[in-house]
């Protein structure tokens, strides 16, 4: 259940105004989905989950000022092949991650345990939990935790998942399960807090913006309000009193705190990780590959596309498809499934005939855009050649060369395969392909004008012996290949 938490604002203090959360006029939550990937050998899975739950409670209690941190955890067992099992001299196993340097560790986290953002408000932070992490195997330099700072604190830093180690060192008895503030410490870095013994870059040491000025010296455990004593490894890391969460001290009395400056600095950063309406912005917290929650459009909801492969971005998230006129590089980005000229266009929109498919042309603008239209058949009214299936617009009509046989409809002479078109000049009305003399027909043919309007065609010239006339007909010689028709009584070609 979400808990609404209220705090007293210190925004009225003029010197601290810059630290106040941007929306401190309202009280709300910073809801954080966190996935804990657990691989430990020294402790059982159940023991680690119980320990993490205590850490979660402590972190929520510390970061309770507006917007109050509310963690929604998911616990899962992790079996990545890079996590090895080693055995100490006492025969006890522990999980181990080893890297030659910090860069290799960071790349491993980038590739495998990044924060995730499926959409702007749908995602999770990632925490990897193991027993031991060594970032310099030559020197056996181990880590108890590692987190990244926001870009405005470290501009050259990339955001990635948090790693927490139970700090098992061979031949020593681990005591990390008594450390109830380890998660709060690493989240503090993610919320822009430095260690108490580290300077805030470009800040006057005496400035109220310098959250560490009260600690004075720059040694670890400088926040301890009591005696500092060595831990089991001989390091001065145990405080017999209250200590600051961002120090390296562990409070023996179990009380670790943040000062007012740290609380407000962290609250301001949480607001930077929120949308304008107060929702958690997982895209703002995701790393180089952390937004990779889709591989193809099929992984997204209806009306969304996956950014995979878009401009070589490694951040693969689902985004709403764009409307007409929005910049695009692929049709997958567009609601119309059409990206042309660098913008989303309607499915039938065009700027040139080449934008349309076969059998279509780009029509004149209607309602501010041009659209693809079916090409026009012969005889249709047209204004340009590209509108016509035949590729020709002649005096306002689509016209195909040599497209009409004798006796078929036509508007122009060159539409007739044989003969000529008897339509009025200009094709305003239709006519028919006819002939009036042999020259209207091709070689080897004669014009059969006939005695009525029904018979008017070009016919092949006749061979010797074929009938070329009848009683009462005259001028039949042109019908014969020989050029001579016998006349009466037989009327055959010679």
Short mmCIF file of C-alpha atoms in Angstrom, two decimals:
data_model
loop_
_atom_site.label_atom_id
_atom_site.label_comp_id
_atom_site.label_asym_id
_atom_site.label_seq_id
_atom_site.Cartn_x
_atom_site.Cartn_y
_atom_site.Cartn_z
CA UNK A 1 0.00 0.00 0.00
CA UNK A 2 1.29 3.45 -0.84
CA UNK A 3 1.97 5.74 2.08
CA UNK A 4 1.58 9.51 1.83
CA UNK A 5 4.27 11.23 3.85
CA UNK A 6 4.48 14.87 4.91
CA UNK A 7 7.49 16.90 5.96
CA UNK A 8 8.13 20.41 7.18
CA UNK A 9 9.62 22.46 4.36
CA UNK A 10 12.73 24.55 4.95
CA UNK A 11 12.20 26.48 1.73
CA UNK A 12 11.54 29.64 3.70
CA UNK A 13 15.18 29.73 4.69
CA UNK A 14 16.58 31.97 1.98
CA UNK A 15 20.03 30.44 1.88
CA UNK A 16 18.56 27.00 1.19
CA UNK A 17 15.95 27.92 -1.40
CA UNK A 18 17.91 26.32 -4.22
CA UNK A 19 17.79 22.99 -2.41
CA UNK A 20 14.03 22.87 -2.06
CA UNK A 21 12.15 20.37 -4.24
CA UNK A 22 10.62 22.00 -7.27
CA UNK A 23 7.08 20.96 -6.37
CA UNK A 24 7.34 21.24 -2.62
CA UNK A 25 3.93 22.88 -2.52
CA UNK A 26 2.41 19.42 -2.71
CA UNK A 27 3.14 16.24 -0.79
CA UNK A 28 3.49 13.02 -2.78
CA UNK A 29 5.44 9.85 -3.30
CA UNK A 30 8.39 8.88 -5.39
CA UNK A 31 7.27 5.37 -6.30
CA UNK A 32 10.24 3.23 -7.30
CA UNK A 33 9.90 -0.26 -8.74
CA UNK A 34 13.15 -2.03 -7.87
CA UNK A 35 14.13 -5.48 -9.12
CA UNK A 36 16.60 -7.26 -6.83
CA UNK A 37 18.67 -9.94 -8.64
CA UNK A 38 20.08 -12.19 -5.91
CA UNK A 39 23.01 -14.62 -6.14
CA UNK A 40 24.67 -15.33 -2.81
CA UNK A 41 26.26 -18.50 -1.46
CA UNK A 42 27.14 -17.43 2.07
CA UNK A 43 23.49 -16.72 2.88
CA UNK A 44 20.25 -18.34 1.85
CA UNK A 45 17.92 -16.63 -0.57
CA UNK A 46 15.36 -16.19 2.22
CA UNK A 47 17.97 -14.59 4.51
CA UNK A 48 18.95 -12.07 1.82
CA UNK A 49 15.34 -11.19 1.05
CA UNK A 50 14.66 -10.59 4.74
CA UNK A 51 17.80 -8.42 5.00
CA UNK A 52 16.81 -6.43 1.89
CA UNK A 53 13.34 -5.83 3.31
CA UNK A 54 14.94 -4.25 6.39
CA UNK A 55 17.17 -2.14 4.11
CA UNK A 56 14.10 -1.04 2.17
CA UNK A 57 12.35 0.07 5.36
CA UNK A 58 15.40 2.06 6.44
CA UNK A 59 15.74 3.71 3.04
CA UNK A 60 12.06 4.69 2.96
CA UNK A 61 12.32 6.08 6.47
CA UNK A 62 15.39 8.17 5.59
CA UNK A 63 14.06 9.52 2.28
CA UNK A 64 10.62 10.31 3.63
CA UNK A 65 10.61 14.02 2.80
CA UNK A 66 8.60 15.11 -0.20
CA UNK A 67 8.54 13.36 -2.60
CA UNK A 68 8.67 10.42 -0.21
CA UNK A 69 10.46 7.33 -1.43
CA UNK A 70 8.16 4.30 -1.65
CA UNK A 71 9.85 1.15 -2.92
CA UNK A 72 7.94 -1.60 -4.70
CA UNK A 73 10.38 -4.53 -4.65
CA UNK A 74 10.58 -7.62 -6.83
CA UNK A 75 12.99 -10.31 -5.68
CA UNK A 76 14.43 -12.90 -8.06
CA UNK A 77 17.22 -15.42 -8.10
CA UNK A 78 20.04 -14.56 -10.52
CA UNK A 79 22.21 -17.16 -12.26
CA UNK A 80 24.37 -15.12 -14.61
CA UNK A 81 27.34 -17.16 -15.84
CA UNK A 82 29.79 -14.40 -14.88
CA UNK A 83 28.98 -14.90 -11.19
CA UNK A 84 31.33 -17.60 -9.96
CA UNK A 85 31.34 -19.71 -6.81
CA UNK A 86 34.53 -19.71 -4.75
CA UNK A 87 35.44 -21.38 -1.48
CA UNK A 88 37.38 -19.79 1.38
CA UNK A 89 39.95 -21.55 3.56
CA UNK A 90 37.18 -22.53 5.96
CA UNK A 91 35.40 -24.43 3.22
CA UNK A 92 32.57 -21.90 2.93
CA UNK A 93 31.27 -20.94 -0.51
CA UNK A 94 30.64 -17.39 -1.64
CA UNK A 95 29.54 -15.86 -4.94
CA UNK A 96 32.20 -13.85 -6.69
CA UNK A 97 32.33 -11.24 -9.46
CA UNK A 98 35.83 -10.29 -10.57
CA UNK A 99 36.94 -7.59 -13.00
CA UNK A 100 40.35 -6.29 -14.08
CA UNK A 101 39.21 -2.70 -13.70
CA UNK A 102 36.24 -0.45 -13.02
CA UNK A 103 35.50 -0.05 -16.75
CA UNK A 104 34.92 -3.78 -17.16
CA UNK A 105 32.61 -3.75 -14.16
CA UNK A 106 30.65 -0.82 -15.58
CA UNK A 107 30.32 -2.49 -18.98
CA UNK A 108 29.07 -5.66 -17.30
CA UNK A 109 26.39 -3.67 -15.48
CA UNK A 110 25.55 -1.75 -18.67
CA UNK A 111 25.04 -4.94 -20.62
CA UNK A 112 23.23 -7.01 -18.03
CA UNK A 113 21.83 -5.04 -15.10
CA UNK A 114 20.80 -1.64 -16.38
CA UNK A 115 17.81 0.26 -15.09
CA UNK A 116 14.87 -0.37 -17.37
CA UNK A 117 12.25 1.91 -18.92
CA UNK A 118 9.69 0.27 -21.17
CA UNK A 119 7.94 3.62 -21.40
CA UNK A 120 8.46 6.91 -19.62
CA UNK A 121 6.47 5.82 -16.57
CA UNK A 122 6.77 2.03 -16.85
CA UNK A 123 10.06 0.52 -15.75
CA UNK A 124 12.25 -0.38 -12.80
CA UNK A 125 15.57 0.21 -11.12
CA UNK A 126 17.92 -2.77 -10.96
CA UNK A 127 19.96 -3.98 -7.97
CA UNK A 128 22.36 -6.91 -8.26
CA UNK A 129 23.15 -8.63 -4.96
CA UNK A 130 26.20 -10.92 -4.67
CA UNK A 131 28.68 -11.87 -1.95
CA UNK A 132 31.88 -10.37 -3.33
CA UNK A 133 32.78 -7.91 -6.07
CA UNK A 134 36.42 -7.26 -6.93
CA UNK A 135 37.21 -4.50 -9.42
CA UNK A 136 40.98 -5.01 -9.52
CA UNK A 137 41.89 -8.67 -9.30
CA UNK A 138 45.61 -7.91 -9.09
CA UNK A 139 45.11 -5.93 -5.89
CA UNK A 140 42.04 -7.86 -4.73
CA UNK A 141 40.24 -4.57 -4.14
CA UNK A 142 36.67 -5.38 -3.19
CA UNK A 143 33.45 -3.37 -3.14
CA UNK A 144 30.49 -3.44 -0.79
CA UNK A 145 28.36 -1.48 -3.23
CA UNK A 146 28.43 0.69 -6.31
CA UNK A 147 25.95 3.19 -7.73
CA UNK A 148 26.05 6.02 -10.25
CA UNK A 149 25.53 9.73 -9.81
CA UNK A 150 23.08 11.83 -11.86
CA UNK A 151 24.64 13.49 -14.91
CA UNK A 152 24.51 16.96 -13.41
CA UNK A 153 26.74 15.75 -10.56
CA UNK A 154 29.05 13.78 -12.83
CA UNK A 155 28.50 14.81 -16.48
CA UNK A 156 30.64 11.97 -17.83
CA UNK A 157 28.89 9.34 -15.77
CA UNK A 158 26.36 6.89 -17.21
CA UNK A 159 23.40 5.74 -15.20
CA UNK A 160 23.27 1.98 -14.62
CA UNK A 161 21.98 -0.51 -12.06
CA UNK A 162 23.18 -0.64 -8.47
CA UNK A 163 25.37 -3.45 -7.20
CA UNK A 164 25.41 -4.53 -3.55
CA UNK A 165 27.84 -7.08 -2.10
CA UNK A 166 27.47 -8.81 1.21
CA UNK A 167 31.20 -8.05 1.52
CA UNK A 168 32.29 -11.60 2.25
CA UNK A 169 36.09 -11.70 2.47
CA UNK A 170 37.85 -15.06 2.65
CA UNK A 171 38.72 -16.21 6.17
CA UNK A 172 36.57 -13.54 7.88
CA UNK A 173 33.17 -13.87 9.44
CA UNK A 174 30.73 -11.63 7.55
CA UNK A 175 28.73 -9.09 9.48
CA UNK A 176 27.04 -7.34 6.58
CA UNK A 177 23.60 -8.62 7.50
CA UNK A 178 23.70 -6.22 10.43
CA UNK A 179 24.20 -3.34 7.97
CA UNK A 180 20.69 -2.04 7.56
CA UNK A 181 21.54 1.10 5.60
CA UNK A 182 23.57 -0.28 2.68
CA UNK A 183 20.73 0.18 0.18
CA UNK A 184 20.04 3.69 1.50
CA UNK A 185 23.73 4.53 1.02
CA UNK A 186 23.78 3.42 -2.63
CA UNK A 187 20.43 5.10 -3.35
CA UNK A 188 21.94 8.23 -1.81
CA UNK A 189 24.52 8.31 -4.61
CA UNK A 190 21.73 7.82 -7.16
CA UNK A 191 19.96 10.75 -5.49
CA UNK A 192 23.12 12.93 -5.95
CA UNK A 193 24.70 12.52 -2.49
CA UNK A 194 28.49 12.25 -2.11
CA UNK A 195 30.34 10.46 0.66
CA UNK A 196 30.77 12.63 3.73
CA UNK A 197 34.52 12.69 3.18
CA UNK A 198 34.26 13.79 -0.50
CA UNK A 199 33.89 17.34 -1.80
CA UNK A 200 30.95 18.55 -3.85
CA UNK A 201 32.47 19.77 -7.12
CA UNK A 202 32.51 23.53 -7.76
CA UNK A 203 30.96 24.38 -4.40
CA UNK A 204 32.49 26.72 -1.85
CA UNK A 205 33.42 24.58 1.20
CA UNK A 206 31.59 27.10 3.39
CA UNK A 207 28.48 27.27 1.20
CA UNK A 208 25.15 26.06 2.54
CA UNK A 209 24.97 24.02 -0.67
CA UNK A 210 27.92 21.97 0.53
CA UNK A 211 26.20 19.21 2.47
CA UNK A 212 29.52 17.93 3.85
CA UNK A 213 30.89 21.14 5.37
CA UNK A 214 29.88 20.14 8.93
CA UNK A 215 32.07 17.04 8.80
CA UNK A 216 35.28 19.05 8.49
CA UNK A 217 38.06 16.58 7.83
CA UNK A 218 38.18 14.28 4.85
CA UNK A 219 38.72 10.95 6.53
CA UNK A 220 36.29 8.07 6.51
CA UNK A 221 34.02 7.81 9.54
CA UNK A 222 34.24 11.59 9.99
CA UNK A 223 30.52 11.72 10.81
CA UNK A 224 30.65 9.37 13.77
CA UNK A 225 29.08 10.87 16.90
CA UNK A 226 31.05 8.66 19.23
CA UNK A 227 34.10 6.43 19.28
CA UNK A 228 35.37 4.97 16.01
CA UNK A 229 36.83 1.50 16.19
CA UNK A 230 38.18 -0.96 13.63
CA UNK A 231 36.02 -3.66 12.14
CA UNK A 232 36.98 -7.33 11.84
CA UNK A 233 39.20 -6.54 8.85
CA UNK A 234 41.07 -3.84 10.76
CA UNK A 235 39.48 -0.86 8.98
CA UNK A 236 38.07 2.07 10.99
CA UNK A 237 34.49 1.50 9.92
CA UNK A 238 32.48 0.97 13.10
CA UNK A 239 30.93 3.83 15.05
CA UNK A 240 29.87 3.45 18.67
CA UNK A 241 27.11 6.01 18.18
CA UNK A 242 25.15 7.75 15.43
CA UNK A 243 26.76 8.02 11.99
CA UNK A 244 25.81 9.52 8.63
CA UNK A 245 24.45 7.14 5.99
CA UNK A 246 26.83 8.54 3.37
CA UNK A 247 29.90 7.81 5.52
CA UNK A 248 31.76 4.49 5.54
CA UNK A 249 30.87 3.95 9.20
CA UNK A 250 28.42 1.36 10.40
CA UNK A 251 26.55 2.48 13.49
CA UNK A 252 26.77 -0.13 16.23
CA UNK A 253 23.58 1.24 17.77
CA UNK A 254 21.80 0.91 14.40
CA UNK A 255 21.11 4.60 13.88
CA UNK A 256 22.31 6.29 10.73
CA UNK A 257 21.00 9.64 9.55
CA UNK A 258 21.17 12.37 6.88
CA UNK A 259 21.48 16.06 7.58
CA UNK A 260 18.91 18.61 6.37
CA UNK A 261 21.08 19.60 3.39
CA UNK A 262 21.41 15.98 2.24
CA UNK A 263 17.69 15.31 2.69
CA UNK A 264 16.71 18.25 0.53
CA UNK A 265 19.40 17.64 -2.07
CA UNK A 266 18.20 14.04 -2.46
CA UNK A 267 14.56 15.17 -2.58
CA UNK A 268 15.36 17.63 -5.33
CA UNK A 269 17.01 14.87 -7.34
CA UNK A 270 14.00 12.59 -6.89
CA UNK A 271 11.89 15.35 -8.40
CA UNK A 272 14.28 15.46 -11.34
CA UNK A 273 13.39 11.81 -11.79
CA UNK A 274 9.68 12.62 -12.00
CA UNK A 275 7.36 13.75 -14.78
CA UNK A 276 5.57 17.09 -14.60
CA UNK A 277 2.52 15.39 -13.08
CA UNK A 278 4.53 13.68 -10.34
CA UNK A 279 4.95 10.20 -11.81
CA UNK A 280 8.26 8.37 -11.71
CA UNK A 281 10.22 8.95 -14.93
CA UNK A 282 12.07 5.71 -15.60
CA UNK A 283 13.54 7.00 -18.85
CA UNK A 284 15.35 9.66 -16.85
CA UNK A 285 16.87 6.94 -14.68
CA UNK A 286 17.65 4.39 -17.39
CA UNK A 287 21.16 3.89 -18.62
CA UNK A 288 22.78 3.37 -22.00
CA UNK A 289 20.93 0.12 -22.63
CA UNK A 290 18.42 0.41 -19.84
CA UNK A 291 15.51 1.31 -22.03
CA UNK A 292 15.73 -1.97 -23.91
CA UNK A 293 12.35 -3.37 -23.08
CA UNK A 294 11.36 -4.21 -26.64
CA UNK A 295 13.03 -5.77 -29.63
CA UNK A 296 10.27 -5.35 -32.21
CA UNK A 297 6.99 -3.51 -32.65
CA UNK A 298 5.15 -6.70 -31.72
CA UNK A 299 6.47 -6.25 -28.16
CA UNK A 300 4.57 -2.95 -27.83
CA UNK A 301 0.91 -2.08 -27.40
CA UNK A 302 -1.38 -1.12 -30.27
CA UNK A 303 -0.51 2.33 -31.54
CA UNK A 304 3.12 2.07 -30.38
CA UNK A 305 6.41 1.24 -32.06
CA UNK A 306 9.71 -0.07 -30.73
CA UNK A 307 12.67 2.28 -31.09
CA UNK A 308 14.99 -0.66 -31.84
CA UNK A 309 17.07 0.18 -34.89
CA UNK A 310 15.93 3.80 -35.06
CA UNK A 311 18.95 6.02 -35.75
CA UNK A 312 21.17 3.36 -34.16
CA UNK A 313 19.82 4.16 -30.70
CA UNK A 314 20.62 1.50 -28.14
CA UNK A 315 17.67 2.52 -25.98
CA UNK A 316 14.79 0.36 -27.11
CA UNK A 317 11.50 1.58 -25.71
CA UNK A 318 7.89 1.57 -26.85
CA UNK A 319 6.68 4.98 -27.98
CA UNK A 320 3.33 6.17 -29.36
CA UNK A 321 3.18 6.29 -33.14
CA UNK A 322 3.21 9.82 -34.51
CA UNK A 323 0.56 11.79 -36.40
CA UNK A 324 0.85 13.32 -39.86
CA UNK A 325 3.56 15.95 -40.16
CA UNK A 326 5.80 14.60 -37.36
CA UNK A 327 9.46 14.00 -38.18
CA UNK A 328 10.31 10.34 -38.83
CA UNK A 329 12.95 8.04 -40.26
CA UNK A 330 10.86 4.92 -40.80
CA UNK A 331 7.19 4.15 -41.39
CA UNK A 332 7.14 2.19 -38.11
CA UNK A 333 7.09 5.51 -36.26
CA UNK A 334 3.91 6.67 -37.99
CA UNK A 335 0.28 5.94 -37.17
CA UNK A 336 -0.39 5.90 -40.92
CA UNK A 337 2.42 3.37 -41.49
CA UNK A 338 3.88 5.88 -43.94
CA UNK A 339 7.06 7.96 -43.60
CA UNK A 340 7.82 10.11 -46.64
CA UNK A 341 10.07 13.17 -47.07
CA UNK A 342 11.18 12.78 -43.44
CA UNK A 343 7.70 13.24 -41.96
CA UNK A 344 4.74 11.01 -41.19
CA UNK A 345 2.27 11.18 -44.06
CA UNK A 346 -1.21 9.83 -44.61
CA UNK A 347 -1.32 6.47 -46.32
CA UNK A 348 -2.53 7.97 -49.62
CA UNK A 349 -0.55 11.20 -49.40
CA UNK A 350 2.01 12.10 -52.06
CA UNK A 351 4.18 14.86 -53.44
CA UNK A 352 5.14 13.23 -56.73
CA UNK A 353 3.95 10.35 -58.90
CA UNK A 354 6.93 8.33 -57.70
CA UNK A 355 5.38 8.32 -54.20
CA UNK A 356 2.45 6.30 -55.52
CA UNK A 357 2.29 2.67 -56.50
CA UNK A 358 1.87 1.16 -59.93
CA UNK A 359 -1.38 2.25 -61.57
CA UNK A 360 -1.59 5.46 -59.51
CA UNK A 361 -0.64 9.10 -59.90
CA UNK A 362 -0.25 11.99 -57.46
CA UNK A 363 -3.37 14.12 -57.70
CA UNK A 364 -3.84 17.83 -57.20
CA UNK A 365 -4.09 19.14 -53.60
CA UNK A 366 -7.34 18.60 -51.74
CA UNK A 367 -7.69 19.94 -48.18
CA UNK A 368 -4.06 20.96 -48.16
CA UNK A 369 -2.53 17.71 -49.37
CA UNK A 370 -2.07 15.71 -52.53
CA UNK A 371 -3.23 12.11 -52.62
CA UNK A 372 -2.56 9.08 -54.77
CA UNK A 373 -5.35 8.35 -57.24
CA UNK A 374 -6.08 5.56 -59.71
CA UNK A 375 -4.83 6.36 -63.20
CA UNK A 376 -7.59 7.21 -65.66
CA UNK A 377 -8.82 4.97 -68.44
CA UNK A 378 -8.93 5.98 -72.10
CA UNK A 379 -11.47 8.69 -72.85
CA UNK A 380 -11.42 10.10 -69.29
CA UNK A 381 -11.02 13.84 -68.82
CA UNK A 382 -7.43 14.70 -67.86
CA UNK A 383 -5.01 17.60 -67.46
CA UNK A 384 -1.62 15.86 -67.81
CA UNK A 385 -0.13 12.71 -69.29
CA UNK A 386 0.73 11.21 -65.87
CA UNK A 387 -2.95 10.90 -65.00
CA UNK A 388 -3.63 8.44 -67.80
CA UNK A 389 -3.11 4.70 -67.91
CA UNK A 390 -1.95 5.14 -71.49
CA UNK A 391 0.52 7.84 -70.47
CA UNK A 392 -1.03 10.41 -72.78
CA UNK A 393 -3.49 13.24 -72.24
CA UNK A 394 -4.55 14.71 -75.59
CA UNK A 395 -6.73 17.81 -75.73
CA UNK A 396 -8.16 17.00 -72.28
CA UNK A 397 -8.80 13.27 -72.80
CA UNK A 398 -6.77 10.18 -71.96
CA UNK A 399 -5.81 8.61 -75.25
CA UNK A 400 -3.88 5.43 -76.08
CA UNK A 401 -2.10 5.08 -79.41
CA UNK A 402 -3.33 2.24 -81.69
CA UNK A 403 -5.80 1.06 -79.07
CA UNK A 404 -9.02 0.71 -81.17
CA UNK A 405 -9.77 -1.81 -83.87
CA UNK A 406 -11.86 -1.10 -86.93
CA UNK A 407 -15.39 -0.26 -85.90
CA UNK A 408 -14.45 0.47 -82.25
CA UNK A 409 -14.90 3.77 -80.42
CA UNK A 410 -12.27 6.45 -80.82
CA UNK A 411 -11.60 10.18 -80.56
CA UNK A 412 -8.43 10.58 -82.60
CA UNK A 413 -7.05 9.00 -85.79
CA UNK A 414 -3.92 7.67 -84.06
CA UNK A 415 -6.07 5.64 -81.68
CA UNK A 416 -7.13 3.45 -84.62
CA UNK A 417 -4.99 0.46 -85.45
CA UNK A 418 -6.43 0.67 -88.96
CA UNK A 419 -8.37 3.37 -90.72
CA UNK A 420 -9.15 6.71 -89.23
CA UNK A 421 -11.47 8.04 -86.55
CA UNK A 422 -14.56 9.74 -87.92
CA UNK A 423 -15.01 11.83 -84.72
CA UNK A 424 -14.96 15.63 -85.04
CA UNK A 425 -11.52 17.24 -84.82
CA UNK A 426 -10.31 17.64 -81.21
CA UNK A 427 -12.05 14.60 -79.80
CA UNK A 428 -14.86 16.51 -78.16
CA UNK A 429 -17.24 13.68 -79.10
CA UNK A 430 -16.57 10.06 -79.83
CA UNK A 431 -16.37 8.49 -83.25
CA UNK A 432 -15.51 5.11 -84.80
CA UNK A 433 -12.45 3.74 -86.53
CA UNK A 434 -13.39 3.61 -90.25
CA UNK A 435 -11.78 3.82 -93.70
CA UNK A 436 -12.81 5.69 -96.84
CA UNK A 437 -10.01 4.66 -99.19
CA UNK A 438 -7.29 2.04 -99.41
CA UNK A 439 -4.67 4.50 -98.25
CA UNK A 440 -6.46 4.54 -94.88
CA UNK A 441 -5.44 0.91 -94.51
CA UNK A 442 -2.03 -0.67 -94.29
CA UNK A 443 -0.10 -2.37 -97.07
CA UNK A 444 -1.77 -5.48 -98.49
CA UNK A 445 -5.25 -4.29 -97.50
CA UNK A 446 -8.16 -2.56 -99.16
CA UNK A 447 -10.93 -0.41 -97.75
CA UNK A 448 -14.34 -2.06 -97.82
CA UNK A 449 -16.53 1.00 -97.65
CA UNK A 450 -19.68 -0.99 -98.24
CA UNK A 451 -23.06 0.36 -99.20
CA UNK A 452 -24.20 1.21 -95.67
CA UNK A 453 -22.72 2.52 -92.45
CA UNK A 454 -22.39 -0.94 -90.95
CA UNK A 455 -19.78 -2.16 -93.42
CA UNK A 456 -16.60 -0.11 -93.23
CA UNK A 457 -13.38 -2.00 -92.67
CA UNK A 458 -9.90 -2.69 -93.97
CA UNK A 459 -9.63 -6.20 -95.43
CA UNK A 460 -6.72 -8.29 -96.72
CA UNK A 461 -6.27 -8.15 -100.50
CA UNK A 462 -7.55 -11.25 -102.36
CA UNK A 463 -5.57 -14.06 -103.95
CA UNK A 464 -6.02 -15.31 -107.52
CA UNK A 465 -9.39 -17.01 -108.06
CA UNK A 466 -11.03 -15.37 -105.02
CA UNK A 467 -14.39 -13.62 -105.51
CA UNK A 468 -13.81 -9.90 -106.01
CA UNK A 469 -17.18 -8.52 -107.00
CA UNK A 470 -20.74 -9.06 -108.03
CA UNK A 471 -23.16 -7.96 -110.73
CA UNK A 472 -23.75 -4.28 -110.38
CA UNK A 473 -20.39 -3.53 -108.65
CA UNK A 474 -17.64 -1.55 -110.25
CA UNK A 475 -14.03 -0.68 -109.53
CA UNK A 476 -13.13 -3.99 -107.92
CA UNK A 477 -9.53 -4.27 -109.15
CA UNK A 478 -8.04 -2.72 -106.00
CA UNK A 479 -9.30 -5.66 -103.99
CA UNK A 480 -6.96 -8.11 -105.68
CA UNK A 481 -3.27 -8.65 -105.04
CA UNK A 482 -2.82 -8.78 -108.79
CA UNK A 483 -4.66 -5.52 -109.19
CA UNK A 484 -7.17 -7.10 -111.61
CA UNK A 485 -10.69 -8.41 -111.05
CA UNK A 486 -12.15 -10.36 -114.06
CA UNK A 487 -15.55 -8.77 -113.95
CA UNK A 488 -18.56 -10.46 -115.59
CA UNK A 489 -19.52 -13.16 -115.35
CA UNK A 490 -17.31 -14.60 -112.55
CA UNK A 491 -15.82 -11.58 -110.75
CA UNK A 492 -12.63 -13.35 -109.58
CA UNK A 493 -9.13 -12.08 -109.09
CA UNK A 494 -6.74 -12.95 -111.94
#
